[in-house]
Amino acid sequence: MIVIGAGIAGLAAARALRQAGLVVTVLEARQRIGGRVWTDVNDGVPMDVGAGWIHGPDGGNPITALARQAGAATYMTNDDSVMVFDAQGVDVTDRQFSEGSKRVAALRRAVESAMDDDAVSDTSLAAAIRAADDTALADPYVRYELTSNLEFDTGGWLEALSARNHFNDDKYPGKDVLFPGGYAAIPKLLAAGIDIKLGSVVSAIRHTDSYVTVESGGVSYTADYAVVTLPLGVLKQKSVVFSPDLSAGKQASMGRIGIGRINKVFLLFDKAFWPIKTQYFGFHSPLRGRYAYFVNYRTFSDINCLVTFGFGEQGEAVEAMTEAQLIADVSPALKTMFGAAALAPRRAIATRWNSDPFARGAYTFAGVGATERDHLSLAAPEGKRLLFAGEHTHEIYRATVHGAYLSGLREAKRILAAASA
Ligand SMILES: Cc1cc2nc3c(=O)[nH]c(=O)nc-3n(C[C@H](O)[C@H](O)[C@H](O)COP(=O)(O)OP(=O)(O)OC[C@H]3O[C@@H](n4cnc5c(N)ncnc54)[C@H](O)[C@@H]3O)c2cc1C
C-alpha cells in the first residue's frame, strides 16, 4: 500500500493499515511529518504554525485519546476570557458582547431564513448580509465578530463563503484545548514504526483496475492501492498529474470548495506588557481580518508571546511582508490596544501557508454553491485502486485535525474491506 502525504490523514491511514498487518510506505514531500500540524521550536518557543486547538475535545473526539496516549499535556482555553478594544483603543468588551453579538446573531438568522427557500440561489455571505442589512458591514462591532469568529473558524472570506452552507459543520462538545508543548506530539505518535520516505515529492499517479503506480523523484512505486492525502490546494494546482485525469465530478467539487488564506504571526517580546491572565484580545482593526485577534501565551506558559492572525485577503497581505515590515505594521495596533507601555516585538514570525507548495492554503470552506455532497465527491475513490483522504474529504468535520484523522481511518477501512472481499 502507498500513502501519499504524512499529515494527520496519511498517518492515520498508514497506522491503521499497518496495524491490520499490511505493508505500507508513506511518501512525504517535506523533510518532516505532520503537514499542517507542526510545532516549530527553532526560536526556543513551541510555535504551532498550523493547527493549535483540539476543537471540541469531548464526546469521543479521537484526538483527545491520541493526546492521552502521547502523554501530551493540554490546556483548556476560555473563550469568555477576552478583552476587545475599538480602533481608538477603548475597551469595548461589554458593548461587543451585548450589542455587537446581538446584531450578528440577528443577521445570521436573517441570512438563514432567506437561504431556507430552495428557490433562492446560493450567494456569498457578504452579499446575503448586505441584502439583509446594507449598513451592517460598516459597523466595526459586526466586522470584528464576523472576522474573528466566522472568517477564522471557516477559513473563508465573507465575499467567498457560501451564504447557505458556510457553517453547517458538526462539532464535538467541550471547550477547546491547546498543547503548551506543541501539537506535533500527535503526528509523532501516529508515525511510530511506519516506513515514511521524507523528501519524496510525488509528481504523477497512474492507476488501473489492478494496480497504482506513483512517481516520485525518478522512482516508481507500484502497489495494490494508494491513498492520496494531498491537500485540496495542491490538487487544485495540478502539480501532481493523474492518469486517467480526475473525474469531472471530483474536479467540479474541487472548484466549489474554497481554501482559506489564514496565517498566524507569532510576536515574541522581551517582557509582557498586556494583562497576562486574559486569554484573548480583540481589536477593531481598520483592516478587517488583519490583527483583529490575539492569543496570549502567558495564560499557559511563561513565554512572552502573542499570536495574531491575517484572515482572507489580509492573510495574503501578512504573508507578503518581511519580518521588519510585520514588526512595523503590527506595532501601532499594539500601542493602540495597550498604550505607551507596549513594546515592539523582538521577532514577528509569520506562517506562510498560501505560498507553501505542499499546502497552498490553510483549510477548506464551503464556497458559493458548495454543499456536503462536494466533500463526499472529494472522498470518493477513482476507479478501484485510488482512494482519497484529508480534511477536505470529510463532510462533517472538514478543516480540522479530527476530520483529517477520521478520513484516514475511513480509507484504511475501505482498503481492508476491498482486500478481504
Ligand atoms: C494556520 C492553521 C491553523 C489551523 N488550526 C486548526 C486548529 O486549531 N484545530 C484543528 O482541528 N485544525 C486546525 N487547522 C486545520 C488542520 O491543521 C488540518 O485540517 C489538518 O492538519 C489537515 O491534515 P491533512 O492530513 O488532511 O493534510 P496535511 O496535513 O496538509 O497533509 C498532507 C501532506 O501531504 C504532503 N504533500 C503535499 N504535496 C505532496 C507531494 N506532491 N508529494 C508528497 N507529499 C505531498 C504535505 O507535505 C503534507 O504532509 C489549522 C490549519 C492551519 C493551516
Coordinates of C-alpha atoms and ligand atoms in Angstrom, one line a residue:
M1 CA 0.0 0.0 0.0
I2 CA 1.2 3.5 -0.7
V3 CA 0.0 6.6 1.2
I4 CA 0.8 10.0 -0.2
G5 CA 1.4 12.6 2.5
A6 CA 2.4 12.2 6.1
G7 CA -0.1 14.7 7.5
I8 CA -2.7 13.5 10.0
A9 CA -4.9 11.8 7.4
G10 CA -2.0 10.0 5.8
L11 CA -0.5 8.9 9.1
A12 CA -3.9 7.7 10.4
A13 CA -4.5 5.6 7.3
A14 CA -0.9 4.2 7.3
R15 CA -1.1 3.3 11.0
A16 CA -4.5 1.5 10.7
L17 CA -3.3 -0.4 7.6
R18 CA -0.1 -1.4 9.3
Q19 CA -1.9 -2.4 12.5
A20 CA -4.0 -4.7 10.2
G21 CA -0.8 -6.4 9.1
L22 CA -0.4 -4.7 5.6
V23 CA 2.9 -3.4 4.3
V24 CA 2.7 0.4 3.9
T25 CA 5.0 3.0 2.5
V26 CA 4.3 6.7 3.0
L27 CA 5.7 9.2 0.5
E28 CA 6.1 12.7 2.0
A29 CA 7.4 15.7 0.1
R30 CA 8.7 17.6 3.1
Q31 CA 11.7 16.7 5.2
R32 CA 9.3 16.4 8.2
I33 CA 6.0 14.7 9.0
G34 CA 2.8 16.3 10.3
G35 CA 1.8 18.5 7.3
R36 CA -0.5 21.2 8.7
V37 CA 0.1 20.0 12.2
W38 CA 3.6 21.1 13.2
T39 CA 5.4 22.7 16.1
D40 CA 8.3 25.0 15.2
V41 CA 10.8 25.1 18.0
N42 CA 13.6 27.0 16.2
D43 CA 13.2 30.1 18.4
G44 CA 13.2 28.1 21.6
V45 CA 9.4 28.5 21.8
P46 CA 7.0 25.8 20.8
M47 CA 5.0 27.5 18.0
D48 CA 2.2 25.6 16.4
V49 CA 2.4 27.0 12.9
G50 CA -0.7 25.1 11.7
A51 CA -3.4 23.6 14.0
G52 CA -3.4 24.9 17.6
W53 CA -6.5 23.6 19.2
I54 CA -8.4 20.4 19.6
H55 CA -11.8 21.8 18.7
G56 CA -14.4 20.2 20.9
P57 CA -12.2 17.7 22.8
D58 CA -15.1 15.8 24.4
G59 CA -17.7 13.4 23.2
G60 CA -15.3 11.0 21.7
N61 CA -13.1 13.4 19.7
P62 CA -10.3 10.9 18.7
I63 CA -7.5 13.5 19.0
T64 CA -8.2 13.7 22.8
A65 CA -7.5 9.9 23.1
L66 CA -4.3 10.3 21.0
A67 CA -3.1 13.2 23.2
R68 CA -3.6 11.0 26.2
Q69 CA -1.7 8.1 24.5
A70 CA 1.1 10.5 23.6
G71 CA 1.3 11.8 27.2
A72 CA 0.9 15.4 25.8
A73 CA -0.3 18.0 28.3
T74 CA -3.3 20.0 27.1
Y75 CA -4.6 23.4 28.4
M76 CA -8.3 24.3 28.3
T77 CA -8.8 27.7 26.7
N78 CA -11.6 30.0 28.0
D79 CA -13.4 31.8 25.2
D80 CA -15.0 34.1 27.8
S81 CA -11.6 35.4 28.9
V82 CA -11.4 38.2 26.3
M83 CA -11.0 41.9 26.1
V84 CA -12.0 43.8 23.0
F85 CA -10.6 47.3 22.0
D86 CA -12.1 49.6 19.5
A87 CA -10.0 51.3 16.8
Q88 CA -9.1 54.1 19.3
G89 CA -8.0 51.6 22.0
V90 CA -11.1 52.0 24.2
D91 CA -12.1 48.8 26.0
V92 CA -15.5 48.0 24.4
T93 CA -15.7 44.4 25.6
D94 CA -19.2 44.7 27.2
R95 CA -20.6 46.5 24.1
Q96 CA -19.1 44.0 21.8
F97 CA -20.8 41.0 23.5
S98 CA -24.1 42.8 24.1
E99 CA -24.8 45.0 21.0
G100 CA -22.3 43.5 18.5
S101 CA -23.1 39.9 19.2
K102 CA -26.8 40.6 19.1
R103 CA -26.6 42.3 15.8
V104 CA -24.5 39.5 14.3
A105 CA -27.0 36.9 15.7
A106 CA -29.9 38.8 14.1
L107 CA -28.0 39.0 10.7
R108 CA -27.3 35.3 10.8
R109 CA -30.9 34.5 11.4
A110 CA -31.9 36.7 8.6
V111 CA -29.5 35.1 6.2
E112 CA -30.5 31.6 7.3
S113 CA -34.2 32.3 6.8
A114 CA -33.5 33.9 3.3
M115 CA -31.5 30.8 2.3
D116 CA -34.1 28.4 3.7
D117 CA -36.0 28.9 0.5
D118 CA -34.6 26.4 -2.0
A119 CA -35.8 28.6 -4.9
V120 CA -33.2 31.2 -3.9
S121 CA -29.8 30.6 -5.4
D122 CA -26.8 30.5 -3.1
T123 CA -24.7 33.7 -3.0
S124 CA -21.8 34.9 -1.0
L125 CA -22.3 35.5 2.7
A126 CA -21.2 39.2 2.2
A127 CA -24.0 39.7 -0.4
A128 CA -26.6 37.9 1.8
I129 CA -25.6 40.1 4.8
R130 CA -25.9 43.2 2.6
A131 CA -29.3 42.1 1.4
A132 CA -30.5 41.7 5.0
D133 CA -29.0 45.0 6.2
D134 CA -26.8 47.1 4.0
T135 CA -25.3 49.1 6.8
A136 CA -24.1 46.1 8.9
L137 CA -20.7 45.5 7.3
A138 CA -19.8 49.2 8.1
D139 CA -20.3 48.5 11.8
P140 CA -16.9 47.8 13.4
Y141 CA -18.6 45.6 16.0
V142 CA -20.2 43.4 13.3
R143 CA -17.0 43.4 11.3
Y144 CA -14.9 42.3 14.3
E145 CA -17.2 39.5 15.2
L146 CA -17.6 38.2 11.7
T147 CA -13.8 38.2 11.1
S148 CA -12.6 36.9 14.5
N149 CA -15.2 34.2 14.7
L150 CA -16.6 33.3 11.4
E151 CA -13.8 34.0 9.0
F152 CA -11.3 32.5 11.4
D153 CA -13.4 29.3 12.0
T154 CA -14.4 28.7 8.5
G155 CA -11.3 29.9 6.8
G156 CA -13.3 31.8 4.2
W157 CA -13.6 35.5 3.5
L158 CA -17.2 36.7 3.7
E159 CA -17.1 37.5 0.0
A160 CA -16.2 33.9 -0.9
L161 CA -18.2 31.9 1.7
S162 CA -21.5 30.2 0.8
A163 CA -24.4 32.0 2.4
R164 CA -26.3 28.7 2.5
N165 CA -23.7 26.3 3.7
H166 CA -21.0 28.3 5.3
F167 CA -21.4 27.0 8.8
N168 CA -23.2 23.7 8.8
D169 CA -20.3 21.6 10.1
D170 CA -20.9 19.5 13.2
K171 CA -18.8 19.9 16.3
Y172 CA -17.7 17.7 19.1
P173 CA -18.6 19.1 22.5
G174 CA -16.3 20.7 25.1
K175 CA -14.1 23.7 25.5
D176 CA -11.2 23.8 23.1
V177 CA -7.8 22.8 24.4
L178 CA -4.3 23.5 23.1
F179 CA -1.0 21.9 23.5
P180 CA 1.5 24.0 25.6
G181 CA 4.3 21.7 24.5
G182 CA 3.1 21.6 20.8
Y183 CA 0.6 19.7 18.6
A184 CA 3.5 17.8 16.9
A185 CA 3.1 15.2 19.7
I186 CA 0.2 13.8 17.7
P187 CA 1.8 13.2 14.3
K188 CA 4.9 11.9 16.2
L189 CA 2.7 9.3 18.0
L190 CA 0.9 8.2 14.8
A191 CA 4.2 7.9 12.8
A192 CA 5.9 5.5 15.2
G193 CA 7.1 2.4 13.3
I194 CA 5.8 3.5 9.9
D195 CA 8.0 3.4 6.8
I196 CA 8.0 7.1 5.8
K197 CA 10.1 8.3 2.9
L198 CA 10.7 12.0 3.6
G199 CA 11.7 14.3 0.7
S200 CA 9.6 12.3 -1.7
V201 CA 7.7 14.8 -3.9
V202 CA 5.1 12.9 -5.8
S203 CA 4.7 14.2 -9.3
A204 CA 2.4 11.6 -11.1
I205 CA -0.1 8.9 -10.2
R206 CA -1.3 6.3 -12.6
H207 CA -4.0 3.8 -11.8
T208 CA -5.7 0.8 -13.5
D209 CA -8.2 -1.7 -12.2
S210 CA -5.3 -3.9 -11.0
Y211 CA -2.6 -1.6 -9.6
V212 CA -1.4 2.0 -8.9
T213 CA 1.9 3.5 -9.9
V214 CA 3.3 6.6 -8.1
E215 CA 6.2 8.6 -9.5
S216 CA 8.5 10.5 -7.1
G217 CA 12.0 11.9 -7.9
G218 CA 12.6 9.4 -10.7
V219 CA 11.5 6.4 -8.6
S220 CA 8.3 4.4 -9.5
Y221 CA 6.4 2.8 -6.7
T222 CA 3.7 0.2 -7.6
A223 CA 1.1 -1.0 -5.1
D224 CA -2.4 -2.6 -4.9
Y225 CA -3.9 0.6 -3.5
A226 CA -2.8 4.2 -2.9
V227 CA -4.4 6.7 -0.6
V228 CA -3.9 10.3 -1.8
T229 CA -4.0 12.8 1.1
L230 CA -2.7 15.8 -0.9
P231 CA -4.2 19.0 0.4
L232 CA -7.0 20.4 -1.8
G233 CA -4.8 23.4 -2.6
V234 CA -2.2 21.1 -4.1
L235 CA -4.9 19.1 -6.0
K236 CA -6.3 22.4 -7.4
Q237 CA -2.9 23.4 -8.6
K238 CA -2.5 20.3 -10.6
S239 CA 1.2 19.9 -9.7
V240 CA 0.6 16.2 -9.4
V241 CA -0.6 14.6 -12.7
F242 CA -3.3 11.9 -12.5
S243 CA -3.8 9.4 -15.3
P244 CA -6.5 9.0 -16.1
D245 CA -7.4 12.5 -15.1
L246 CA -9.5 13.0 -12.0
S247 CA -13.2 12.6 -12.8
A248 CA -15.2 15.6 -14.0
G249 CA -17.4 15.3 -10.8
K250 CA -14.4 15.5 -8.5
Q251 CA -12.9 18.4 -10.4
A252 CA -16.2 20.3 -10.2
S253 CA -16.3 19.8 -6.5
M254 CA -12.7 20.9 -6.2
G255 CA -13.8 24.2 -7.8
R256 CA -16.7 24.8 -5.4
I257 CA -14.8 24.1 -2.2
G258 CA -12.6 27.1 -1.2
I259 CA -9.3 27.3 0.6
G260 CA -8.8 29.7 3.5
R261 CA -5.9 32.1 3.4
I262 CA -5.1 32.2 7.1
N263 CA -1.7 33.0 8.5
K264 CA -0.6 33.2 12.1
V265 CA 2.0 35.7 13.2
F266 CA 4.0 34.8 16.4
L267 CA 5.1 38.0 18.2
L268 CA 7.9 37.5 20.7
F269 CA 8.6 40.2 23.3
D270 CA 11.3 40.8 25.9
K271 CA 8.6 41.3 28.5
A272 CA 4.8 41.1 28.8
F273 CA 3.0 44.5 28.8
W274 CA -0.5 43.1 28.5
P275 CA -2.9 41.7 31.1
I276 CA -1.2 38.3 31.4
K277 CA -4.3 36.4 32.7
T278 CA -6.6 37.3 29.8
Q279 CA -6.8 34.6 27.2
Y280 CA -7.6 36.6 24.1
F281 CA -7.5 40.2 22.9
G282 CA -9.8 41.5 20.2
F283 CA -9.2 44.7 18.1
H284 CA -11.5 46.6 15.8
S285 CA -8.7 46.8 13.3
P286 CA -9.4 49.2 10.5
L287 CA -8.5 46.4 8.1
R288 CA -11.0 43.6 8.5
G289 CA -9.0 40.4 9.2
R290 CA -5.6 41.9 10.0
Y291 CA -4.6 41.8 13.7
A292 CA -8.2 41.5 14.8
Y293 CA -7.4 38.8 17.3
F294 CA -4.5 37.9 19.7
V295 CA -3.9 34.7 21.7
N296 CA -2.0 35.3 24.9
Y297 CA 0.7 32.6 25.5
R298 CA 1.2 33.8 29.1
T299 CA -2.0 32.1 30.1
F300 CA -0.5 28.7 29.5
S301 CA 3.3 29.3 29.5
D302 CA 5.9 31.7 30.7
I303 CA 6.8 32.7 27.2
N304 CA 6.2 36.4 26.3
C305 CA 4.3 35.7 23.1
L306 CA 1.2 36.9 21.4
V307 CA -0.1 35.2 18.3
T308 CA -2.1 37.3 15.9
F309 CA -3.6 36.5 12.5
G310 CA -4.3 37.6 9.0
F311 CA -7.5 36.1 7.6
G312 CA -8.7 36.1 3.9
E313 CA -7.2 39.0 1.9
Q314 CA -5.3 40.1 5.0
G315 CA -3.9 36.6 5.3
E316 CA -2.2 37.2 2.0
A317 CA -1.1 40.7 2.9
V318 CA 0.6 39.4 6.1
E319 CA 2.3 36.6 4.2
A320 CA 3.8 39.1 1.7
M321 CA 5.6 41.1 4.5
T322 CA 9.1 40.7 5.6
E323 CA 9.7 40.4 9.4
A324 CA 10.8 44.1 9.7
Q325 CA 7.6 45.1 7.8
L326 CA 5.5 43.0 10.1
I327 CA 7.0 44.5 13.2
A328 CA 6.4 48.0 11.9
D329 CA 2.9 47.1 10.8
V330 CA 1.7 45.4 14.0
S331 CA 3.3 47.8 16.5
P332 CA 0.7 50.7 16.1
A333 CA -2.1 48.2 16.8
L334 CA -0.3 47.1 20.0
K335 CA 0.2 50.7 21.1
T336 CA -3.5 51.5 20.4
M337 CA -4.6 48.5 22.5
F338 CA -2.1 48.6 25.3
G339 CA -0.9 52.2 25.4
A340 CA 2.6 53.6 25.8
A341 CA 3.8 50.5 27.7
A342 CA 3.5 48.4 24.5
L343 CA 6.9 47.3 23.2
A344 CA 7.7 46.5 19.6
P345 CA 8.1 42.7 19.1
R346 CA 11.6 41.3 19.2
R347 CA 10.5 38.9 16.5
A348 CA 7.5 38.5 14.3
I349 CA 7.3 35.1 12.6
A350 CA 4.6 34.6 10.1
T351 CA 3.5 31.3 8.8
R352 CA 3.1 31.2 5.0
W353 CA 0.6 28.6 4.1
N354 CA -0.5 30.1 0.8
S355 CA 2.9 30.1 -0.8
D356 CA 3.8 26.7 0.7
P357 CA 3.9 24.4 -2.4
F358 CA 2.8 21.4 -0.2
A359 CA -0.2 23.1 1.3
R360 CA -1.4 26.0 -0.9
G361 CA -3.6 27.4 1.8
A362 CA -4.8 26.8 5.3
Y363 CA -8.0 24.8 5.4
T364 CA -11.2 24.4 3.3
F365 CA -14.5 26.1 3.4
A366 CA -17.9 25.9 1.5
G367 CA -17.6 28.4 -1.3
V368 CA -20.7 29.7 -3.1
G369 CA -22.7 26.8 -4.4
A370 CA -20.8 24.1 -2.4
T371 CA -22.7 21.5 -0.4
E372 CA -21.8 18.5 1.7
R373 CA -22.0 16.4 -1.5
D374 CA -18.8 18.1 -2.7
H375 CA -16.9 16.8 0.3
L376 CA -18.3 13.3 -0.4
S377 CA -17.3 13.6 -4.0
L378 CA -13.7 14.6 -2.9
A379 CA -13.8 11.5 -0.7
A380 CA -14.9 9.1 -3.5
P381 CA -12.4 6.6 -4.9
E382 CA -11.3 7.0 -8.5
G383 CA -11.5 3.5 -10.2
K384 CA -10.9 0.5 -7.9
R385 CA -7.4 1.3 -6.5
L386 CA -7.1 5.0 -5.9
L387 CA -8.5 6.5 -2.6
F388 CA -8.7 9.9 -1.2
A389 CA -8.4 11.2 2.4
G390 CA -7.6 14.6 4.0
E391 CA -9.6 17.3 5.9
H392 CA -11.3 18.4 2.6
T393 CA -12.8 14.9 2.2
H394 CA -14.7 14.9 5.5
E395 CA -18.3 16.1 5.0
I396 CA -18.9 16.9 8.7
Y397 CA -15.5 17.8 10.3
R398 CA -13.7 19.4 7.4
A399 CA -10.9 21.9 8.2
T400 CA -10.0 20.1 11.4
V401 CA -7.4 17.7 12.7
H402 CA -10.0 15.2 13.8
G403 CA -11.7 15.4 10.4
A404 CA -8.4 14.6 8.7
Y405 CA -7.8 11.8 11.2
L406 CA -11.2 10.2 10.7
S407 CA -10.9 10.5 6.9
G408 CA -7.6 8.5 7.0
L409 CA -9.3 5.8 9.1
R410 CA -12.2 5.7 6.7
E411 CA -10.0 5.0 3.7
A412 CA -8.0 2.4 5.6
K413 CA -11.3 0.6 6.3
R414 CA -12.3 0.9 2.7
I415 CA -9.0 -0.8 1.6
L416 CA -9.3 -3.5 4.2
A417 CA -12.9 -4.3 3.1
A418 CA -11.9 -4.4 -0.6
A419 CA -8.8 -6.5 0.2
S420 CA -10.8 -9.1 2.1
A421 CA -13.7 -9.2 -0.4
Ligands
LIG1 C1 -3.0 28.1 10.3 C2 -3.8 26.9 10.6 C3 -4.5 26.7 11.8 C4 -5.3 25.6 12.0 N1 -5.9 25.5 13.2 C5 -6.5 24.3 13.5 C6 -7.0 24.1 14.8 O1 -6.8 24.9 15.7 N2 -7.6 22.9 15.1 C7 -7.9 22.0 14.1 O2 -8.5 20.9 14.4 N3 -7.4 22.2 12.8 C8 -6.8 23.3 12.5 N4 -6.2 23.5 11.3 C9 -6.5 22.5 10.2 C10 -5.7 21.2 10.3 O3 -4.4 21.6 10.5 C11 -5.9 20.4 9.1 O4 -7.3 20.2 8.8 C12 -5.2 19.1 9.1 O5 -4.0 19.1 9.7 C13 -5.1 18.6 7.7 O6 -4.5 17.3 7.6 P1 -4.3 16.5 6.3 O7 -3.6 15.2 6.5 O8 -5.6 16.5 5.6 O9 -3.4 17.5 5.3 P2 -1.9 17.9 5.5 O10 -1.6 18.0 7.0 O11 -1.7 19.1 4.7 O12 -1.1 16.6 4.9 C14 -0.8 16.5 3.6 C15 0.6 16.0 3.4 O13 0.9 15.9 2.0 C16 2.2 16.3 1.8 N5 2.3 16.7 0.3 C17 1.9 17.7 -0.3 N6 2.2 17.7 -1.6 C18 2.9 16.5 -1.8 C19 3.5 15.8 -2.9 N7 3.5 16.4 -4.1 N8 4.1 14.7 -2.7 C20 4.2 14.1 -1.5 N9 3.6 14.7 -0.4 C21 3.0 15.8 -0.5 C22 2.3 17.6 2.6 O14 3.6 17.9 2.9 C23 1.6 17.1 3.9 O15 2.5 16.5 4.8 C24 -5.4 24.6 11.0 C25 -4.7 24.7 9.8 C26 -3.9 25.8 9.6 C27 -3.1 25.9 8.4

